[in-house]
Tab-separated table of C-alpha atoms in Angstrom:
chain	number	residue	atom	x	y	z
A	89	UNK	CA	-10.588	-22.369	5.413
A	90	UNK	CA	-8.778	-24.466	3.198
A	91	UNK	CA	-5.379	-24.987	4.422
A	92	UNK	CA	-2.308	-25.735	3.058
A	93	UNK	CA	0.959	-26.846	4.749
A	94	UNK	CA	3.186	-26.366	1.683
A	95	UNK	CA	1.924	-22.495	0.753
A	96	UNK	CA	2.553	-21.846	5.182
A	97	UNK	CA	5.992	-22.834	4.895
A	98	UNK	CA	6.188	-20.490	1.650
A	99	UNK	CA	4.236	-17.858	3.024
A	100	UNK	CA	6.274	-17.618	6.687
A	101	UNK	CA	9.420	-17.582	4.462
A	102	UNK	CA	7.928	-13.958	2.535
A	103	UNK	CA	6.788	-12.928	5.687
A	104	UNK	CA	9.746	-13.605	8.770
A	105	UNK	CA	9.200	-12.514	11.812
A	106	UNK	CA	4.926	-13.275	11.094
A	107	UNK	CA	2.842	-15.876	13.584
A	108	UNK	CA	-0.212	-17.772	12.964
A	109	UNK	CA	-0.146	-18.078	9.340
A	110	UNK	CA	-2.606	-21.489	8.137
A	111	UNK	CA	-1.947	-21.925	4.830
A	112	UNK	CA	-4.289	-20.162	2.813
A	113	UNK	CA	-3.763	-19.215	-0.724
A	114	UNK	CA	-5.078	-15.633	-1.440
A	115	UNK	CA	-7.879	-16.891	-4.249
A	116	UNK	CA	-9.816	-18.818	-1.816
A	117	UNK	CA	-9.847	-15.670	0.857
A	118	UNK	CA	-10.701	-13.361	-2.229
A	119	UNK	CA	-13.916	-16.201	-2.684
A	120	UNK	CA	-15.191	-16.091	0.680
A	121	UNK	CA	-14.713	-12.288	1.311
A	122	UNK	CA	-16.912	-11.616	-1.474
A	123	UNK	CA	-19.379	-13.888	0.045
A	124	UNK	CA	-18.926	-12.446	3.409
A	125	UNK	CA	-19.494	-8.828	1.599
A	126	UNK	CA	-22.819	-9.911	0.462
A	127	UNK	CA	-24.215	-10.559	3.558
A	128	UNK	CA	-23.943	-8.545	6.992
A	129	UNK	CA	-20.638	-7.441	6.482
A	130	UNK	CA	-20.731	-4.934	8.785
A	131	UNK	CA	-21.648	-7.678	11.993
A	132	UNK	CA	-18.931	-9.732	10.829
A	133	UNK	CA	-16.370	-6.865	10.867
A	134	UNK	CA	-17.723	-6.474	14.484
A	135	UNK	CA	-17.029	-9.932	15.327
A	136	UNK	CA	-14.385	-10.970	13.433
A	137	UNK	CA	-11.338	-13.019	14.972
A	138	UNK	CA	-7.631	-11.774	14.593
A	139	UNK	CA	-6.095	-14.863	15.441
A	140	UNK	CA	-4.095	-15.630	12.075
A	141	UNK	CA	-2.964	-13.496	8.723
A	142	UNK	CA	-5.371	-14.914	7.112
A	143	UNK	CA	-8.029	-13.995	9.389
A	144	UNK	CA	-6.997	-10.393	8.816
A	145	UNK	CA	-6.296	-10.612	5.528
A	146	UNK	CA	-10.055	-11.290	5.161
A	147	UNK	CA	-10.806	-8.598	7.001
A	148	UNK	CA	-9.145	-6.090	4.533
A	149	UNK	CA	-10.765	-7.851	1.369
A	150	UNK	CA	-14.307	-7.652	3.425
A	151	UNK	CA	-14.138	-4.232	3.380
A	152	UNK	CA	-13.142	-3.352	-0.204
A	153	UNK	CA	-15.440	-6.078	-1.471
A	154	UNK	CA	-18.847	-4.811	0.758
A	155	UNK	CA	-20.827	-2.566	-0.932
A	156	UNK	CA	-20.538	1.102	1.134
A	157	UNK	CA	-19.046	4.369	0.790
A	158	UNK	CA	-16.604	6.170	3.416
A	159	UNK	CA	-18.755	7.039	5.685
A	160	UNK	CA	-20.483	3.488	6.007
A	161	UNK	CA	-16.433	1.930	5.968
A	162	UNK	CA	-15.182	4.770	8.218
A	163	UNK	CA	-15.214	2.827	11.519
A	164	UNK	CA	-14.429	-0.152	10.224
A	165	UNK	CA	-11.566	1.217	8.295
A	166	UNK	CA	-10.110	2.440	11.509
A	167	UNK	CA	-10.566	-0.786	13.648
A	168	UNK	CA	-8.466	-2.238	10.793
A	169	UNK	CA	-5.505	-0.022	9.826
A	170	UNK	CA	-4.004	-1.226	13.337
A	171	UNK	CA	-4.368	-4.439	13.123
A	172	UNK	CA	-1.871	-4.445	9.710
A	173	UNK	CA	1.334	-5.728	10.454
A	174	UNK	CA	3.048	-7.425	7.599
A	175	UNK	CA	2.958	-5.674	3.678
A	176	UNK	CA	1.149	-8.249	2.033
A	177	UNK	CA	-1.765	-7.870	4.443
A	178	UNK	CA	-1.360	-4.041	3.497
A	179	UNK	CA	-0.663	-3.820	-0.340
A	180	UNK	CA	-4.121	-6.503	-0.643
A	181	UNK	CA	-6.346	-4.554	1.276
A	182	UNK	CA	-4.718	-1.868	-0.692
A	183	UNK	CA	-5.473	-3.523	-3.822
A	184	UNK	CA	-9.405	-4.244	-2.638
A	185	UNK	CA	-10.386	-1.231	-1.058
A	186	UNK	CA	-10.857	1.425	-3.988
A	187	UNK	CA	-13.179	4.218	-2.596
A	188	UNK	CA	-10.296	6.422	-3.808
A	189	UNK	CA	-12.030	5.646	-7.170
A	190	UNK	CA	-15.733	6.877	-6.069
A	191	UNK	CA	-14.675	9.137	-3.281
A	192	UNK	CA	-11.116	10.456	-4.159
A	193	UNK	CA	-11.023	13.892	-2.208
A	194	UNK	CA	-12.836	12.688	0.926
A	195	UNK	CA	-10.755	9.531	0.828
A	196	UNK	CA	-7.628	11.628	0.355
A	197	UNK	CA	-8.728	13.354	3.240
A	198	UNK	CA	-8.959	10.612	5.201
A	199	UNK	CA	-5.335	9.008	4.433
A	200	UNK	CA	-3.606	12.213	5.073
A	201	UNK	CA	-4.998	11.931	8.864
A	202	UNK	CA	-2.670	8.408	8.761
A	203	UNK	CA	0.564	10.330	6.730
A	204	UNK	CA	2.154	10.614	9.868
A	205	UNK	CA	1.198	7.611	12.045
A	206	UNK	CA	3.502	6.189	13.780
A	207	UNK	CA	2.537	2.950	12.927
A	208	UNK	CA	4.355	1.028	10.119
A	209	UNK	CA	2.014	-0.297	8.285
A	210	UNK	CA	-0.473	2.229	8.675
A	211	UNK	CA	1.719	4.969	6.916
A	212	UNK	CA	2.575	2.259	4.169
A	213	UNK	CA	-1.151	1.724	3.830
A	214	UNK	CA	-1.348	5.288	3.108
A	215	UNK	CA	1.222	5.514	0.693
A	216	UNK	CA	0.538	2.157	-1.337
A	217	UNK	CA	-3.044	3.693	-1.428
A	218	UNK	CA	-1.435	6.812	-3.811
A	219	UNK	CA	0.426	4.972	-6.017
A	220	UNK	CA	-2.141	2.486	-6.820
A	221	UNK	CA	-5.503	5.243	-7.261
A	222	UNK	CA	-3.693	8.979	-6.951
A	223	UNK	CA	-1.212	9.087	-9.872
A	224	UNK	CA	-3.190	11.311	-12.264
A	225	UNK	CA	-2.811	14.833	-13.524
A	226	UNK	CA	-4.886	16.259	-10.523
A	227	UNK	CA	-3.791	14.550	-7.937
A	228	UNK	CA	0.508	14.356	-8.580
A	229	UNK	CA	1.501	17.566	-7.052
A	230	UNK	CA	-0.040	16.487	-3.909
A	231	UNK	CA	1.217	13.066	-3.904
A	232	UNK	CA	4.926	13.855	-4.182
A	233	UNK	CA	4.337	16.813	-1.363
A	234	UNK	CA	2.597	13.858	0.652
A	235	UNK	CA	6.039	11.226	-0.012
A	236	UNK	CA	8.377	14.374	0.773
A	237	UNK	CA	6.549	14.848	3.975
A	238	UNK	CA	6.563	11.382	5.393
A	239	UNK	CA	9.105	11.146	8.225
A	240	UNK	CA	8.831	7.516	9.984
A	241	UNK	CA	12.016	5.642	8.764
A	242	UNK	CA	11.394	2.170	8.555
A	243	UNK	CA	12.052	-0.514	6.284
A	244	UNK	CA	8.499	-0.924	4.784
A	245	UNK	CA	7.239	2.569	4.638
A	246	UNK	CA	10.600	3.402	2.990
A	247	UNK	CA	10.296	0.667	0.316
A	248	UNK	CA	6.313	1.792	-0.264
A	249	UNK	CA	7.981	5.758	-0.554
A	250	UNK	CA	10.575	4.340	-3.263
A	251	UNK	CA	7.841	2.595	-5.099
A	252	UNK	CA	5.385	5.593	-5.407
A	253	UNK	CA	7.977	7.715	-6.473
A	254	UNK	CA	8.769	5.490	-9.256
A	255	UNK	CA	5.505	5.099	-10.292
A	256	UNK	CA	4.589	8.442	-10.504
A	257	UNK	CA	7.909	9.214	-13.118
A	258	UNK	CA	6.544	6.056	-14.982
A	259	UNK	CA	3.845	7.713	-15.783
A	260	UNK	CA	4.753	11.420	-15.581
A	261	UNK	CA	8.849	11.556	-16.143
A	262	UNK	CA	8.998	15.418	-16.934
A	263	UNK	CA	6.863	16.405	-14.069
A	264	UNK	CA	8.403	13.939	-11.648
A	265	UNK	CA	11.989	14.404	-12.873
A	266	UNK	CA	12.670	18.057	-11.150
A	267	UNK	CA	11.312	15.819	-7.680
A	268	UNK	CA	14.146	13.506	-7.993
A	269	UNK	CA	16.476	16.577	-8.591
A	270	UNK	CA	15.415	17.841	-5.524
A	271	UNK	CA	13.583	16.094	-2.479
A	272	UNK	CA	13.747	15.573	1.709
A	273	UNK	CA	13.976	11.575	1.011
A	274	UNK	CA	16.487	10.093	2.692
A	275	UNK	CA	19.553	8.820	0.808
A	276	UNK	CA	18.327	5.342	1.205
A	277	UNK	CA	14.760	5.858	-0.166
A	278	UNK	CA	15.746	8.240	-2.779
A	279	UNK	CA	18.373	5.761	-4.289
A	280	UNK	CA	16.147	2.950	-3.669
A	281	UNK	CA	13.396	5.243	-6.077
A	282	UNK	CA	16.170	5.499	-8.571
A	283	UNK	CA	16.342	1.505	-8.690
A	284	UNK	CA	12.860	0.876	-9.362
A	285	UNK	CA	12.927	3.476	-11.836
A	286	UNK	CA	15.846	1.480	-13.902
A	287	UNK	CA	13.876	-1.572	-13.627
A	288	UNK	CA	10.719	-0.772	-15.141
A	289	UNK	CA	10.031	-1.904	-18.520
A	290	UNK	CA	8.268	1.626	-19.442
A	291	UNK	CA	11.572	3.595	-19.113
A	292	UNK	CA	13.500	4.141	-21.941
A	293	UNK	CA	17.130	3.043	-22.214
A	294	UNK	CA	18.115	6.832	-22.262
A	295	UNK	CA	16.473	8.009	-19.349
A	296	UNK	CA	17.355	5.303	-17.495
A	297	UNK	CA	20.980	6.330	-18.298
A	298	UNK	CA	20.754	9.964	-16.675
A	299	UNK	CA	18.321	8.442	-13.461
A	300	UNK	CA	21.279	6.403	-12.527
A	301	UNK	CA	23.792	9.627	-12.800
A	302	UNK	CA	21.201	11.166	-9.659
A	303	UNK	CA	22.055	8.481	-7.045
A	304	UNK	CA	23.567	9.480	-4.073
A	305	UNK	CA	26.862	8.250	-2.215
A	306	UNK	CA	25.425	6.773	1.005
A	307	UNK	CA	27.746	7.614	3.702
């Protein structure tokens, strides 16, 4: 792997708290998970190392890149949601792995077995996997029942709840709207929602205006 000292320093400062990070930028992992996927992806999944992010991070990429459907991925998909423990690891596997696209209800399906993991990441995984493939006409209803129902409260999976939420009024503000009237978030999450709301570029001035009257007084 090609290393970089400068882009470690700047990666441990997004990511405190994160050990054995070498320096990789995220173009040159993309490169040689696509040539991993060409190959015997599956035997390197088997054998692959977990020493560093970026040894992870390849994982995740490996497995949206490989050619496969669920039920080839399914195994390998679960030996991986564990081993997630920082969001950028989780929002780029996210990003790679799109069998919501081919597969969406047996995908769907799949994620709700992880909606209430107790596990971080694996929740946010979940979650980040909605907004980015799940916020169309059919699948909306379900997707604000499935950010209602989440109930770990930590930092990440509350930020990943906030951001569906505002995507899915981005792109559907009447049918999201009577959510934010009326939801189980907490305070937090719901206010954070509101904020992401306000700074998106594809809300209007106006509603903007009347999303800010719905925050909550945190106590």
């Amino acid at each position: 792997m090609q290393k970089e000292p400068e882009y470690q320093k700047f990666n441990a400062r997004l990511l405190p708290g994160i050990e054995h990070i070498l320096g990789v930028r995220l173009p040159v992992l993309r490169k040689m998970a696509k040539k991993i996927a060409r190959k015997d992806w599956q035997e390197y999944l088997k054998t692959a190392c977990d020493d560093s992010f970026e040894e992870i991070m390849l994982q995740g990429m490996v497995l949206g890149y490989a050619n496969g459907n669920l039920q080839e991925k399914e195994p390998f998909l679960r030996m991986f949601l564990p081993k997630i423990d920082n969001w950028s690891v989780c929002d780029s596997a996210c990003s790679t792995i799109k069998l919501a696209q081919s597969q969406p209800q047996e995908f769907w399906d799949f994620l709700m077995e992880y909606l209430h993991s107790p596990r971080e990441y694996e929740v946010r995984f979940v979650l980040v996997q909605m907004l980015n493939y799940y916020v169309n006409q059919q699948y909306l209803p379900r997707v604000l029942e499935a950010i209602d129902r989440v109930d770990l409260k930590l930092y990440y999976v509350q930020m990943a709840q906030a951001w569906a939420v505002s995507i899915c009024y981005r792109d559907f503000p009447q049918k999201t709207l009577p959510y934010l009237k009326e939801n189980h978030l907490d305070d937090f999450t719901h206010n954070k929602a509101l904020q992401k709301i306000t700074e998106s570029l594809k809300v209007s001035k106006e509603d903007k205006a009347y999303i800010r009257t719905l925050k909550r007084k945190l106590n």
